[in-house]
XYZ file of C-alpha atoms in Angstrom:
775
model
C 29.545 -4.147 -97.868
C 31.677 -7.144 -96.943
C 35.279 -6.861 -98.137
C 36.718 -9.678 -100.199
C 39.210 -11.649 -98.142
C 42.704 -11.950 -99.586
C 43.212 -15.088 -101.708
C 46.041 -16.386 -99.503
C 43.469 -17.011 -96.750
C 41.983 -19.724 -98.940
C 45.276 -21.382 -99.830
C 46.701 -24.772 -98.865
C 49.570 -24.691 -96.364
C 52.240 -27.366 -95.962
C 53.072 -28.181 -92.328
C 55.694 -30.081 -90.395
C 53.987 -31.682 -87.381
C 55.693 -33.936 -84.825
C 54.138 -37.187 -86.055
C 54.264 -40.443 -84.152
C 56.213 -39.011 -81.268
C 59.163 -38.369 -83.576
C 59.572 -42.035 -84.520
C 58.348 -41.808 -88.117
C 61.750 -42.296 -89.687
C 63.171 -45.783 -90.000
C 60.867 -48.426 -88.630
C 57.266 -47.409 -88.208
C 56.000 -46.764 -84.745
C 54.918 -49.969 -83.056
C 51.366 -48.653 -82.833
C 49.211 -47.827 -85.847
C 49.259 -44.151 -84.821
C 52.297 -42.971 -86.801
C 50.490 -40.250 -88.794
C 49.276 -38.259 -85.783
C 50.814 -36.430 -82.883
C 50.941 -38.441 -79.675
C 48.545 -37.331 -76.947
C 49.271 -38.486 -73.395
C 46.416 -39.617 -71.163
C 46.093 -40.869 -67.613
C 43.843 -43.950 -67.689
C 41.914 -45.284 -64.710
C 40.023 -48.566 -65.119
C 37.569 -49.151 -62.256
C 36.767 -52.871 -62.363
C 34.889 -53.886 -59.210
C 34.764 -53.748 -55.417
C 34.192 -56.301 -52.636
C 33.375 -56.412 -48.933
C 32.048 -52.867 -48.890
C 30.658 -51.861 -45.467
C 26.929 -51.387 -44.931
C 25.866 -47.771 -44.620
C 22.047 -47.821 -44.671
C 19.733 -48.836 -41.841
C 18.782 -51.787 -44.063
C 22.309 -53.161 -43.732
C 23.254 -52.589 -47.382
C 24.878 -49.917 -49.560
C 24.308 -48.266 -52.986
C 27.931 -47.851 -54.132
C 29.463 -45.834 -56.951
C 33.024 -44.619 -57.614
C 34.196 -41.062 -58.073
C 37.529 -40.564 -59.887
C 38.932 -37.152 -58.976
C 41.972 -35.416 -60.442
C 42.246 -31.732 -59.534
C 39.121 -29.972 -60.858
C 38.105 -32.931 -63.024
C 35.721 -35.527 -61.660
C 34.198 -38.601 -63.292
C 31.662 -40.982 -61.723
C 30.551 -44.531 -62.432
C 26.942 -45.674 -62.397
C 25.644 -46.734 -58.971
C 24.225 -50.114 -57.873
C 21.416 -50.460 -55.391
C 21.935 -52.688 -52.342
C 25.091 -54.359 -53.570
C 28.298 -54.763 -51.554
C 30.249 -56.479 -54.392
C 29.534 -54.269 -57.447
C 31.196 -54.564 -60.909
C 31.595 -51.438 -63.025
C 34.413 -52.082 -65.527
C 34.504 -48.434 -66.635
C 37.517 -46.505 -67.962
C 38.305 -42.836 -67.331
C 40.827 -40.842 -69.391
C 42.376 -37.546 -68.268
C 44.346 -35.454 -70.754
C 47.894 -34.971 -69.488
C 48.017 -31.425 -70.926
C 45.266 -30.345 -68.516
C 46.463 -32.121 -65.375
C 47.245 -29.584 -62.629
C 47.183 -31.902 -59.608
C 49.864 -34.244 -58.267
C 47.514 -36.827 -56.717
C 44.763 -39.033 -58.164
C 41.913 -39.942 -55.781
C 39.555 -42.852 -56.455
C 36.704 -42.510 -53.939
C 33.959 -45.036 -53.202
C 30.679 -43.418 -52.090
C 27.259 -44.595 -51.039
C 24.355 -43.013 -52.939
C 21.936 -41.319 -50.568
C 18.951 -39.008 -50.891
C 20.372 -36.178 -48.793
C 24.144 -36.500 -48.988
C 26.286 -39.290 -50.407
C 28.316 -41.069 -47.708
C 32.083 -41.464 -47.977
C 33.071 -45.176 -47.818
C 36.785 -45.076 -48.592
C 39.347 -44.041 -51.142
C 42.563 -45.072 -52.906
C 45.161 -42.385 -53.682
C 47.985 -42.451 -56.265
C 51.012 -40.209 -56.681
C 51.139 -39.236 -60.381
C 54.942 -39.553 -60.453
C 54.700 -43.267 -59.653
C 52.105 -44.264 -62.276
C 53.535 -46.694 -64.911
C 53.568 -45.999 -68.654
C 52.165 -48.324 -71.272
C 52.587 -48.183 -75.071
C 50.799 -50.695 -77.326
C 51.451 -53.426 -78.345
C 52.358 -53.988 -74.695
C 49.747 -56.155 -73.024
C 47.064 -54.309 -71.021
C 47.963 -53.549 -67.431
C 46.451 -56.134 -65.093
C 44.079 -54.622 -62.480
C 45.031 -55.041 -58.813
C 43.099 -55.069 -55.505
C 43.629 -51.984 -53.351
C 42.501 -51.692 -49.714
C 40.280 -48.685 -49.072
C 41.503 -45.930 -46.753
C 39.660 -43.256 -44.807
C 40.371 -39.533 -45.118
C 43.272 -39.795 -42.604
C 44.926 -42.629 -44.563
C 43.957 -45.482 -42.205
C 42.800 -48.806 -43.660
C 39.038 -49.455 -43.627
C 36.824 -52.316 -44.679
C 36.439 -52.917 -48.400
C 38.679 -53.394 -51.443
C 38.657 -51.874 -54.901
C 40.105 -53.447 -58.086
C 41.825 -50.817 -60.235
C 44.321 -50.373 -63.058
C 46.028 -46.997 -63.448
C 48.514 -46.187 -66.228
C 49.823 -43.440 -68.510
C 49.146 -44.087 -72.216
C 48.348 -42.478 -75.552
C 45.324 -42.305 -77.838
C 46.540 -45.565 -79.404
C 45.380 -47.419 -76.300
C 42.544 -49.923 -76.791
C 40.639 -48.314 -73.909
C 40.626 -44.876 -75.572
C 37.484 -45.072 -77.781
C 35.114 -46.193 -75.006
C 36.659 -44.210 -72.158
C 35.011 -41.307 -70.324
C 37.116 -38.230 -71.176
C 37.811 -35.355 -68.875
C 37.367 -33.032 -71.880
C 33.706 -34.101 -71.982
C 32.969 -33.568 -68.307
C 30.146 -31.118 -69.125
C 28.253 -33.652 -71.261
C 25.273 -35.116 -69.464
C 23.464 -38.415 -69.917
C 24.412 -41.673 -71.632
C 22.913 -40.428 -74.934
C 25.110 -37.368 -74.825
C 28.217 -39.433 -74.099
C 27.378 -41.839 -76.940
C 27.096 -38.889 -79.334
C 30.655 -37.683 -78.722
C 32.554 -40.953 -79.119
C 34.465 -41.999 -82.216
C 32.830 -44.634 -84.362
C 33.325 -46.614 -87.580
C 30.266 -47.192 -89.791
C 29.706 -49.347 -92.867
C 27.355 -48.347 -95.658
C 24.630 -50.923 -96.305
C 25.296 -53.275 -99.195
C 23.271 -51.896 -102.114
C 21.853 -53.865 -105.056
C 20.056 -52.877 -108.216
C 16.787 -54.810 -108.444
C 15.629 -55.384 -112.035
C 11.941 -56.229 -112.519
C 11.196 -57.236 -116.119
C 7.396 -57.223 -116.454
C 6.552 -59.437 -119.450
C 2.827 -60.195 -119.535
C -0.284 -61.050 -117.526
C -2.970 -63.639 -118.120
C -6.660 -64.031 -117.379
C -7.248 -60.635 -115.782
C -10.776 -60.054 -114.501
C -11.839 -56.410 -114.909
C -15.066 -55.361 -113.205
C -16.555 -53.963 -116.418
C -16.476 -56.811 -118.939
C -17.851 -54.630 -121.721
C -14.849 -52.294 -122.147
C -11.266 -52.783 -123.275
C -9.032 -52.628 -120.156
C -6.293 -49.977 -119.957
C -3.848 -51.972 -117.855
C -0.468 -51.079 -116.317
C 1.725 -52.574 -113.575
C 2.743 -50.595 -110.489
C 5.721 -51.786 -108.408
C 6.572 -50.492 -104.924
C 9.715 -51.167 -102.871
C 9.866 -49.173 -99.639
C 9.676 -45.494 -100.648
C 10.280 -46.254 -104.336
C 7.322 -46.562 -106.695
C 7.500 -47.147 -110.465
C 4.938 -48.081 -113.078
C 4.981 -49.444 -116.608
C 3.287 -47.805 -119.566
C -0.241 -48.889 -120.370
C -0.312 -52.081 -122.415
C -0.818 -51.581 -126.161
C -2.788 -54.840 -126.346
C -5.974 -53.792 -124.578
C -7.119 -57.292 -123.654
C -7.355 -59.442 -120.538
C -3.930 -60.897 -121.536
C -1.819 -57.712 -121.799
C 1.902 -57.560 -122.667
C 4.543 -55.013 -121.619
C 8.104 -56.456 -121.685
C 9.361 -53.443 -119.732
C 12.175 -53.108 -117.166
C 11.743 -51.351 -113.811
C 14.886 -50.648 -111.743
C 15.039 -50.225 -107.960
C 17.709 -49.917 -105.262
C 17.595 -52.527 -102.491
C 19.763 -52.674 -99.369
C 20.836 -55.637 -97.261
C 19.374 -56.781 -94.949
C 16.254 -56.825 -97.131
C 13.605 -55.348 -94.848
C 10.979 -54.360 -97.452
C 9.131 -56.658 -99.841
C 8.498 -55.918 -103.502
C 4.777 -55.263 -103.955
C 3.329 -55.435 -107.486
C -0.196 -54.525 -108.478
C -1.877 -54.813 -111.863
C -4.204 -51.837 -112.253
C -6.860 -50.831 -114.772
C -7.420 -47.141 -115.528
C -11.203 -46.975 -115.565
C -11.352 -43.135 -115.477
C -8.819 -40.256 -115.776
C -8.154 -40.204 -112.004
C -9.440 -43.600 -111.014
C -7.489 -46.864 -111.093
C -8.932 -50.264 -110.190
C -6.602 -52.925 -108.747
C -7.076 -56.193 -110.638
C -4.562 -58.169 -108.582
C -1.506 -57.927 -106.339
C 1.468 -60.035 -105.372
C 4.124 -59.627 -102.674
C 7.653 -60.928 -103.385
C 10.269 -61.205 -100.578
C 13.699 -60.218 -101.909
C 15.382 -63.110 -100.047
C 13.969 -65.473 -102.674
C 14.984 -63.414 -105.713
C 17.735 -64.757 -108.009
C 21.090 -62.955 -108.064
C 23.062 -62.657 -111.276
C 26.676 -61.635 -111.737
C 26.777 -61.234 -115.541
C 24.502 -60.485 -118.490
C 23.039 -63.987 -118.806
C 19.240 -63.800 -118.319
C 17.679 -65.502 -115.313
C 14.651 -67.759 -115.620
C 11.215 -66.196 -115.884
C 8.498 -67.056 -113.368
C 4.712 -66.870 -113.164
C 3.292 -65.250 -110.036
C -0.293 -65.585 -108.860
C -2.218 -62.338 -108.477
C -4.403 -62.060 -105.390
C -7.558 -60.098 -106.043
C -8.897 -58.196 -103.028
C -12.533 -57.376 -102.413
C -13.814 -54.996 -99.748
C -15.906 -56.758 -97.086
C -17.179 -54.512 -94.270
C -14.174 -52.190 -94.545
C -11.577 -54.994 -94.462
C -9.635 -56.589 -97.262
C -10.431 -60.245 -97.719
C -8.454 -62.516 -100.039
C -10.350 -64.594 -102.566
C -9.441 -68.233 -102.566
C -9.507 -68.507 -106.358
C -6.242 -67.567 -108.131
C -7.277 -67.106 -111.735
C -4.964 -64.248 -112.774
C -1.200 -64.563 -113.224
C 1.688 -62.276 -114.095
C 4.842 -63.334 -115.946
C 8.084 -61.651 -114.823
C 11.849 -61.952 -114.711
C 13.178 -60.565 -111.400
C 16.834 -60.494 -110.354
C 19.259 -58.684 -108.078
C 22.053 -57.289 -110.240
C 25.460 -58.065 -108.719
C 27.480 -56.912 -111.736
C 26.692 -53.195 -111.394
C 28.156 -50.656 -109.005
C 25.322 -48.870 -107.216
C 26.171 -45.181 -107.481
C 25.382 -43.374 -104.228
C 27.953 -40.583 -104.722
C 28.451 -37.986 -107.406
C 30.280 -39.655 -110.299
C 32.989 -36.976 -110.134
C 33.828 -37.756 -106.486
C 33.334 -41.539 -106.338
C 35.282 -43.329 -103.611
C 34.313 -46.833 -104.700
C 33.746 -48.312 -108.162
C 33.470 -52.031 -107.366
C 30.460 -54.142 -108.348
C 27.977 -55.189 -105.672
C 28.824 -58.918 -105.778
C 31.926 -59.658 -103.715
C 32.837 -62.540 -106.051
C 33.642 -59.969 -108.770
C 35.969 -57.855 -106.625
C 39.610 -57.698 -107.609
C 42.437 -57.692 -105.087
C 43.343 -54.407 -103.418
C 46.203 -52.368 -104.843
C 47.198 -50.509 -101.694
C 46.293 -48.856 -98.415
C 45.178 -45.311 -97.652
C 46.040 -43.954 -94.202
C 44.674 -40.644 -92.952
C 45.667 -38.916 -89.733
C 43.109 -36.316 -88.629
C 45.336 -34.096 -86.488
C 43.533 -30.892 -85.510
C 41.677 -27.812 -86.681
C 42.616 -24.166 -86.305
C 40.582 -20.972 -86.182
C 37.105 -22.518 -86.228
C 34.201 -20.094 -86.197
C 31.632 -20.131 -83.348
C 28.695 -22.218 -84.594
C 26.203 -21.692 -81.744
C 25.654 -19.666 -78.602
C 25.844 -21.134 -75.115
C 25.646 -19.131 -71.866
C 25.880 -15.892 -73.862
C 29.090 -16.766 -75.747
C 29.938 -18.473 -79.018
C 31.051 -22.099 -78.916
C 31.853 -24.997 -81.248
C 31.808 -28.742 -80.516
C 33.568 -30.100 -83.578
C 33.934 -33.608 -84.954
C 35.147 -34.999 -88.299
C 33.603 -37.542 -90.646
C 35.661 -39.275 -93.351
C 34.152 -41.381 -96.124
C 35.955 -43.709 -98.506
C 34.361 -46.782 -100.070
C 31.816 -48.425 -97.811
C 33.637 -47.316 -94.643
C 32.664 -44.130 -92.822
C 34.573 -42.957 -89.750
C 33.592 -40.377 -87.186
C 36.071 -38.873 -84.736
C 35.190 -38.046 -81.169
C 33.676 -34.633 -80.477
C 35.984 -32.061 -78.879
C 33.861 -29.974 -76.535
C 33.891 -26.155 -76.645
C 37.086 -25.568 -78.615
C 37.959 -23.466 -81.668
C 41.277 -25.365 -81.977
C 40.240 -29.014 -81.447
C 42.894 -31.741 -81.435
C 41.655 -35.157 -82.534
C 44.885 -36.987 -83.484
C 42.989 -40.029 -84.720
C 44.221 -42.270 -87.522
C 42.191 -44.460 -89.876
C 42.990 -46.925 -92.643
C 41.177 -47.973 -95.828
C 41.882 -50.607 -98.449
C 42.249 -49.124 -101.938
C 40.963 -50.949 -105.021
C 41.226 -48.131 -107.568
C 43.577 -45.106 -107.501
C 41.128 -42.896 -109.440
C 38.917 -42.398 -106.407
C 38.315 -39.593 -103.900
C 38.252 -39.512 -100.096
C 35.963 -36.906 -98.525
C 36.568 -35.455 -95.050
C 33.976 -33.167 -93.477
C 33.930 -31.175 -90.240
C 30.678 -30.655 -88.325
C 29.414 -29.019 -85.149
C 27.714 -31.455 -82.750
C 24.288 -30.192 -81.671
C 23.263 -33.386 -79.794
C 25.490 -33.318 -76.726
C 22.803 -33.479 -74.072
C 20.489 -36.047 -75.662
C 16.820 -36.105 -74.728
C 14.285 -33.582 -75.986
C 16.749 -30.683 -76.220
C 18.373 -32.186 -79.323
C 15.178 -33.185 -81.139
C 14.869 -31.253 -84.400
C 18.344 -29.706 -84.215
C 20.815 -30.409 -86.990
C 24.580 -30.753 -86.911
C 25.951 -27.679 -88.703
C 28.498 -28.083 -91.508
C 31.872 -26.410 -90.950
C 33.565 -27.470 -94.178
C 34.712 -30.267 -96.416
C 37.933 -31.495 -98.055
C 38.292 -33.849 -101.020
C 41.550 -35.620 -101.919
C 41.903 -37.632 -105.144
C 44.228 -40.569 -104.566
C 45.659 -40.532 -108.093
C 47.161 -37.078 -107.380
C 49.256 -38.484 -104.500
C 52.729 -39.961 -104.773
C 52.978 -43.413 -103.230
C 54.625 -43.892 -99.812
C 54.902 -40.141 -99.221
C 53.381 -38.537 -96.125
C 51.450 -35.377 -97.044
C 50.967 -33.035 -94.091
C 48.903 -29.990 -95.013
C 46.458 -27.562 -93.485
C 43.358 -27.380 -95.698
C 40.990 -24.383 -95.701
C 37.423 -25.217 -94.690
C 35.301 -23.248 -97.143
C 31.513 -23.108 -97.076
C 29.261 -21.245 -99.490
C 26.459 -19.262 -97.838
C 23.762 -17.045 -99.392
C 25.904 -14.006 -98.511
C 29.099 -15.401 -100.052
C 31.938 -17.836 -99.465
C 33.255 -18.011 -95.924
C 36.344 -19.594 -94.444
C 35.278 -21.512 -91.337
C 38.793 -22.492 -90.259
C 41.482 -24.960 -91.300
C 41.819 -28.712 -90.839
C 45.227 -30.325 -90.435
C 45.599 -33.735 -92.103
C 48.366 -36.267 -92.677
C 47.766 -38.560 -95.659
C 49.758 -41.531 -96.956
C 48.896 -43.744 -99.928
C 50.887 -46.981 -99.842
C 50.947 -49.151 -102.965
C 51.249 -52.919 -102.489
C 51.888 -53.663 -106.183
C 52.979 -50.995 -108.652
C 52.255 -53.336 -111.580
C 48.658 -53.905 -110.459
C 48.129 -50.179 -109.995
C 49.481 -49.359 -113.460
C 47.262 -52.111 -114.884
C 44.206 -50.388 -113.325
C 44.715 -47.423 -115.680
C 43.902 -49.689 -118.642
C 40.664 -51.028 -117.089
C 37.149 -49.592 -117.492
C 36.216 -47.201 -114.715
C 32.939 -48.994 -113.899
C 32.124 -52.733 -113.858
C 31.503 -54.292 -117.279
C 27.711 -54.526 -116.838
C 27.555 -50.711 -117.094
C 28.818 -51.062 -120.680
C 27.153 -54.345 -121.741
C 23.705 -53.285 -120.489
C 23.996 -49.540 -119.811
C 21.409 -47.687 -117.768
C 19.985 -44.424 -119.081
C 21.045 -41.084 -117.609
C 17.591 -40.500 -116.102
C 17.620 -44.002 -114.587
C 21.035 -43.392 -113.016
C 19.885 -40.033 -111.579
C 16.771 -41.563 -110.031
C 18.651 -44.597 -108.704
C 21.386 -42.422 -107.207
C 18.768 -40.346 -105.414
C 17.179 -43.507 -103.996
C 20.589 -44.912 -102.988
C 21.551 -41.753 -101.069
C 18.188 -41.789 -99.274
C 18.686 -45.429 -98.230
C 22.286 -44.840 -97.049
C 21.344 -41.734 -95.039
C 18.348 -43.508 -93.473
C 20.358 -46.598 -92.467
C 23.290 -44.610 -91.039
C 20.937 -42.327 -89.106
C 19.591 -45.456 -87.363
C 23.053 -46.468 -86.100
C 24.131 -45.768 -82.519
C 25.406 -43.109 -82.252
C 23.636 -41.979 -85.437
C 25.432 -40.491 -88.416
C 22.771 -37.952 -89.136
C 20.951 -37.389 -92.405
C 22.273 -33.855 -92.943
C 25.849 -35.104 -92.427
C 25.498 -37.970 -94.920
C 23.831 -35.745 -97.529
C 26.565 -33.096 -97.218
C 29.274 -35.762 -97.617
C 27.524 -37.307 -100.646
C 26.881 -33.938 -102.394
C 23.173 -34.611 -102.636
C 22.203 -31.168 -103.991
C 25.044 -30.772 -106.509
C 22.786 -31.451 -109.547
C 20.526 -28.436 -108.914
C 20.721 -25.360 -111.155
C 23.296 -22.756 -110.188
C 24.249 -19.686 -112.197
C 27.594 -19.586 -110.382
C 28.378 -23.213 -111.224
C 27.305 -22.719 -114.846
C 29.697 -19.769 -115.200
C 32.487 -21.780 -113.601
C 31.911 -24.683 -116.014
C 31.871 -22.295 -119.007
C 35.218 -20.830 -118.015
C 36.552 -24.363 -117.414
C 35.669 -25.189 -121.026
C 37.338 -21.988 -122.181
C 40.402 -22.956 -120.160
C 40.519 -26.325 -121.920
C 40.104 -24.688 -125.348
C 42.628 -21.939 -124.575
C 45.470 -24.233 -125.675
C 43.879 -24.780 -129.092
C 43.121 -21.055 -129.373
C 46.762 -20.249 -128.545
C 47.978 -22.701 -131.228
C 45.604 -21.083 -133.743
C 46.932 -17.598 -132.929
C 50.515 -18.824 -133.201
C 49.819 -20.410 -136.604
C 48.152 -17.196 -137.765
C 51.317 -15.286 -136.807
C 53.364 -17.842 -138.770
C 51.136 -17.427 -141.827
C 51.386 -13.605 -141.568
C 55.210 -13.714 -141.226
C 55.218 -11.817 -137.921
C 58.576 -13.475 -137.173
C 60.236 -14.301 -140.541
C 62.911 -16.568 -139.010
C 60.292 -18.756 -137.277
C 58.206 -18.913 -140.468
C 61.261 -19.997 -142.531
C 62.043 -22.724 -139.972
C 58.409 -23.916 -140.157
C 58.769 -24.061 -143.976
C 61.872 -26.228 -143.632
C 60.188 -28.530 -141.086
C 57.135 -28.771 -143.340
C 59.255 -29.762 -146.377
C 61.051 -32.449 -144.343
C 57.775 -33.930 -143.075
C 56.248 -33.948 -146.566
C 59.316 -35.629 -148.113
C 59.585 -38.104 -145.209
C 55.977 -38.644 -144.012
C 57.054 -41.610 -141.871
C 58.606 -39.049 -139.468
C 55.285 -37.279 -138.716
C 53.962 -39.535 -135.927
C 57.389 -40.151 -134.284
C 57.962 -36.369 -134.282
C 54.616 -35.684 -132.611
C 55.137 -38.306 -129.889
C 58.760 -37.254 -129.301
C 57.571 -33.658 -128.927
C 54.931 -34.709 -126.363
C 57.554 -36.764 -124.488
C 59.946 -33.810 -124.279
C 57.146 -31.487 -123.128
C 56.187 -33.982 -120.384
C 59.782 -34.348 -119.196
C 60.223 -30.567 -119.202
C 57.073 -30.034 -117.113
C 58.218 -32.654 -114.562
C 60.302 -29.964 -112.879
C 57.126 -27.980 -112.099
C 54.901 -30.911 -111.167
C 52.377 -30.216 -108.394
C 53.830 -31.032 -104.979
C 50.621 -30.549 -102.997
C 47.231 -32.271 -103.164
C 44.446 -30.293 -104.887
C 42.017 -28.368 -102.697
C 38.849 -26.276 -103.016
C 39.533 -23.329 -105.342
C 37.228 -20.344 -104.797
C 38.299 -18.642 -108.034
C 37.760 -21.722 -110.170
C 34.338 -22.163 -108.513
C 33.493 -18.446 -108.995
C 32.505 -18.490 -105.331
C 34.387 -15.287 -104.469
C 32.844 -13.245 -107.309
C 29.256 -14.529 -107.379
C 26.457 -11.963 -107.227
C 24.329 -12.160 -104.029
C 21.166 -12.738 -106.066
C 22.811 -15.679 -107.878
C 23.762 -17.226 -104.527
C 20.256 -16.641 -103.188
C 18.901 -18.471 -106.240
C 21.361 -21.335 -105.679
C 20.158 -21.782 -102.079
C 16.477 -21.539 -103.023
C 14.344 -24.596 -102.370
C 12.799 -26.739 -105.108
C 10.100 -25.792 -105.900
C 10.910 -22.155 -105.238
C 9.892 -20.363 -102.051
C 10.777 -16.824 -103.205
C 8.261 -14.033 -103.977
C 6.741 -13.941 -107.468
C 8.530 -10.737 -108.581
C 11.959 -12.244 -107.788
C 11.027 -15.500 -109.540
C 9.857 -13.486 -112.588
C 13.144 -11.564 -112.709
C 15.160 -14.800 -112.502
C 13.006 -16.436 -115.133
C 13.591 -13.499 -117.513
C 17.339 -13.684 -116.843
C 17.320 -17.399 -117.572
C 15.377 -16.764 -120.787
C 17.970 -14.243 -121.978
C 20.813 -16.678 -121.298
C 18.905 -19.518 -122.967
C 18.284 -17.226 -125.960
C 22.019 -16.723 -126.467
C 22.642 -20.465 -126.122
C 19.803 -21.096 -128.576
C 21.459 -18.773 -131.125
C 24.822 -20.533 -130.825
C 23.200 -23.972 -131.207
C 21.274 -22.701 -134.240
C 24.484 -21.404 -135.858
C 26.167 -24.779 -135.333
C 23.171 -26.521 -136.894
C 23.334 -24.118 -139.870
C 26.985 -24.970 -140.584
C 26.226 -28.689 -140.442
C 23.242 -28.337 -142.791
C 25.381 -26.397 -145.281
C 27.786 -29.331 -145.367
C 24.877 -31.686 -146.030
C 23.549 -29.451 -148.812
C 26.771 -29.802 -150.838
C 25.406 -32.994 -152.412
C 21.684 -32.644 -151.752
C 20.858 -30.572 -154.927
C 18.861 -28.207 -152.699
C 20.764 -25.465 -154.579
C 21.235 -27.086 -158.030
C 23.895 -24.614 -159.220
C 26.006 -24.932 -156.061
C 25.822 -28.740 -156.098
C 26.660 -28.808 -159.861
C 29.742 -26.626 -159.231
C 30.835 -28.845 -156.316
C 30.355 -32.076 -158.294
C 32.381 -30.722 -161.282
C 35.084 -29.538 -158.849
C 35.225 -33.021 -157.261
C 35.665 -34.639 -160.701
C 38.480 -32.267 -161.703
C 40.142 -32.662 -158.245
C 40.013 -36.469 -158.562
C 41.733 -36.391 -161.979
C 44.380 -33.872 -160.860
C 45.142 -35.729 -157.614
C 45.377 -39.023 -159.509
C 47.904 -37.618 -161.988
C 49.897 -35.446 -159.556
C 52.069 -37.089 -156.813
C 50.640 -36.551 -153.332
C 53.847 -34.939 -152.030
C 53.651 -32.260 -154.726
C 50.016 -31.510 -153.808
C 50.905 -31.320 -150.098
C 53.859 -28.967 -150.761
C 51.797 -26.652 -152.982
C 48.947 -26.587 -150.411
C 51.335 -25.850 -147.543
C 53.153 -23.059 -149.449
C 49.780 -21.537 -150.370
C 48.632 -21.514 -146.725
C 51.992 -20.087 -145.535
C 52.293 -17.504 -148.376
C 53.588 -14.007 -147.608
C 51.073 -11.283 -146.640
C 51.795 -9.355 -149.872
C 50.173 -12.253 -151.755
C 47.103 -12.242 -149.502
C 43.826 -10.352 -149.783
C 41.729 -9.098 -146.895
C 38.605 -10.448 -148.578
C 37.439 -13.972 -147.646
C 38.727 -16.862 -149.770
C 36.747 -18.440 -152.639
C 35.953 -21.730 -150.784
C 34.675 -19.766 -147.754
C 32.500 -17.558 -149.977
C 31.089 -20.642 -151.679
C 30.356 -22.361 -148.322
C 28.579 -19.332 -146.859
C 26.255 -19.181 -149.874
C 25.027 -22.763 -149.410
C 21.411 -23.136 -148.222
C 20.453 -24.323 -144.737
C 17.103 -25.267 -143.205
C 16.734 -21.936 -141.406
C 14.235 -20.934 -144.125
C 11.934 -23.729 -142.926
C 11.951 -22.618 -139.284
C 8.824 -20.983 -137.899
């Protein structure tokens, strides 16, 4: 049996890295890389060559360049039969791994048997200049080629060689010595850092109003007509028209998700259900989304009539009829006033409407430095040993970033920094770590998926402005056999606020754009639309180069978080109990006051109660002053670290293996029937308890309703007489006297109490409910 790891393994750790080369204090570093540790690289830019000597019998050469530094060797592509080639390729060698004192740039001639040496240029590493942005790029120079003895030979090579950091403009596209084992251009493309943008998503509203002059095949029956609309992979249909005529009416809205650029057309078909499983198409129309109106508010757009093209089958092909007798009346628009939800609502990173005209100005900037990871687990086996090729993906708003892949390392160092504009502080940035399974391109990578190593979420509203948070976050992943720590990721985060007033004003604004409140979508609509939006985003990003793969996007967007989970249900129940624990504690405290457990406290409560009754204008000021003092008192113990994944809160460290197996089951289930039966019975028992609680709540509410319903004539008569007497007494007696008497009665000494329930409670419990009418 696997032992439970100690909780401190899953904790957040504050760190003190050497950020920005030690220049973080005072003025910011001249480069944008002030939240990461500086990494030194030797850069070699091979631009071109001229006057290369002929080597072949044909009087030409097939040149390429080999850049050699110790055991590391990088090569350019080769040109056939060209004595003046242009490469313009950059090579980067990590200074930490340099063990040689000389850099050799060798020009060779590609040959079938053995490549011929044409000449070289050598550099002493101690004499290479340093460059720090924003210095201008180093200008390349012509160097005369030398033979192996150091004598000048024919041919010149244009080079630039310098020492720089990862802030250099050449860094993202450079060939790295760390990736020397990666083969092929596809493999190299898959390891480079990249910035992606989510496609611009719109809600498409199709209001189907009516159709005219339909021509069903069978004229003798009443048509059962509905409209089917298809956009890409999305298909929706209206209900069947209640007016079963050739001029049916629906007035029904269908909602789709569309992404720019609009590649798919909206295809509508009016269909007649002629048999239980047989539908006849009465007409179709195709609508390009480029021509659809866009609206920014709730004002309706103009309706339009569209001709329906009826198709007939002629020798296996569809042939359009020239006569357009049937029409359909619709109102179609692209909704720019909504925010298209493609993330879980609890972890949204962007809440702006689709239309850019409705965007408000940004309130600040979020900067994230992805420093390194520690203690990563081996994710795959290569040459008989475990290995991990890790990269990070960060998502905030429409901008996704992907770091470069660090090859074969359990302690990868990325030291890459990224920036996002912030429009709302109540948003979340998500950072995930993955293992790259597509290093070699070609057929080897087909079908393989990048494995998830872990994920971190940071809510911006929990961060202090202008403070640099440097922490090591645990990377926790839930597997069918339990929660597992896959390592730690080291991040530096800074949230800079451009206008404190604007940010404070955001807390008074609605969370979503106003269209979500003026014309709200139903919960089922939002669930379906979110599913479609995530599918579109994952499909578009997987078509980028290099692709951000579907499994990566779905893990970042929490695609499966809505599925049933016993573990998550328990966690949510205990979260509710945690919220109610404060009220329960107040109730217990008041019960102790009423039972005079501490006589001094009870006497003080009596005095406070008398003061508040005699001076009721002090009640609200007292409450708010109390809350103010509590808030000021708790300021001393305010959280100093960002929140992180909590295994105890999630019940991940105490979940039963069968519950986890159920959570990871597919939908529909793929487990054997006896296991499914056992889980179904367990779910029935839990649902039975919930059913009982809901029934008890309903019973209490029905008893309240029966006070005046005369369902029990004696009980209602007693209550009505009591209400009359209470009205007369309360009218005659001053309110302060009634309040004092009520308070003293509630706070009376235990010797004046009985263990039996009170008269009002006895009366209430005897009232009838509708349980007698339940089958």
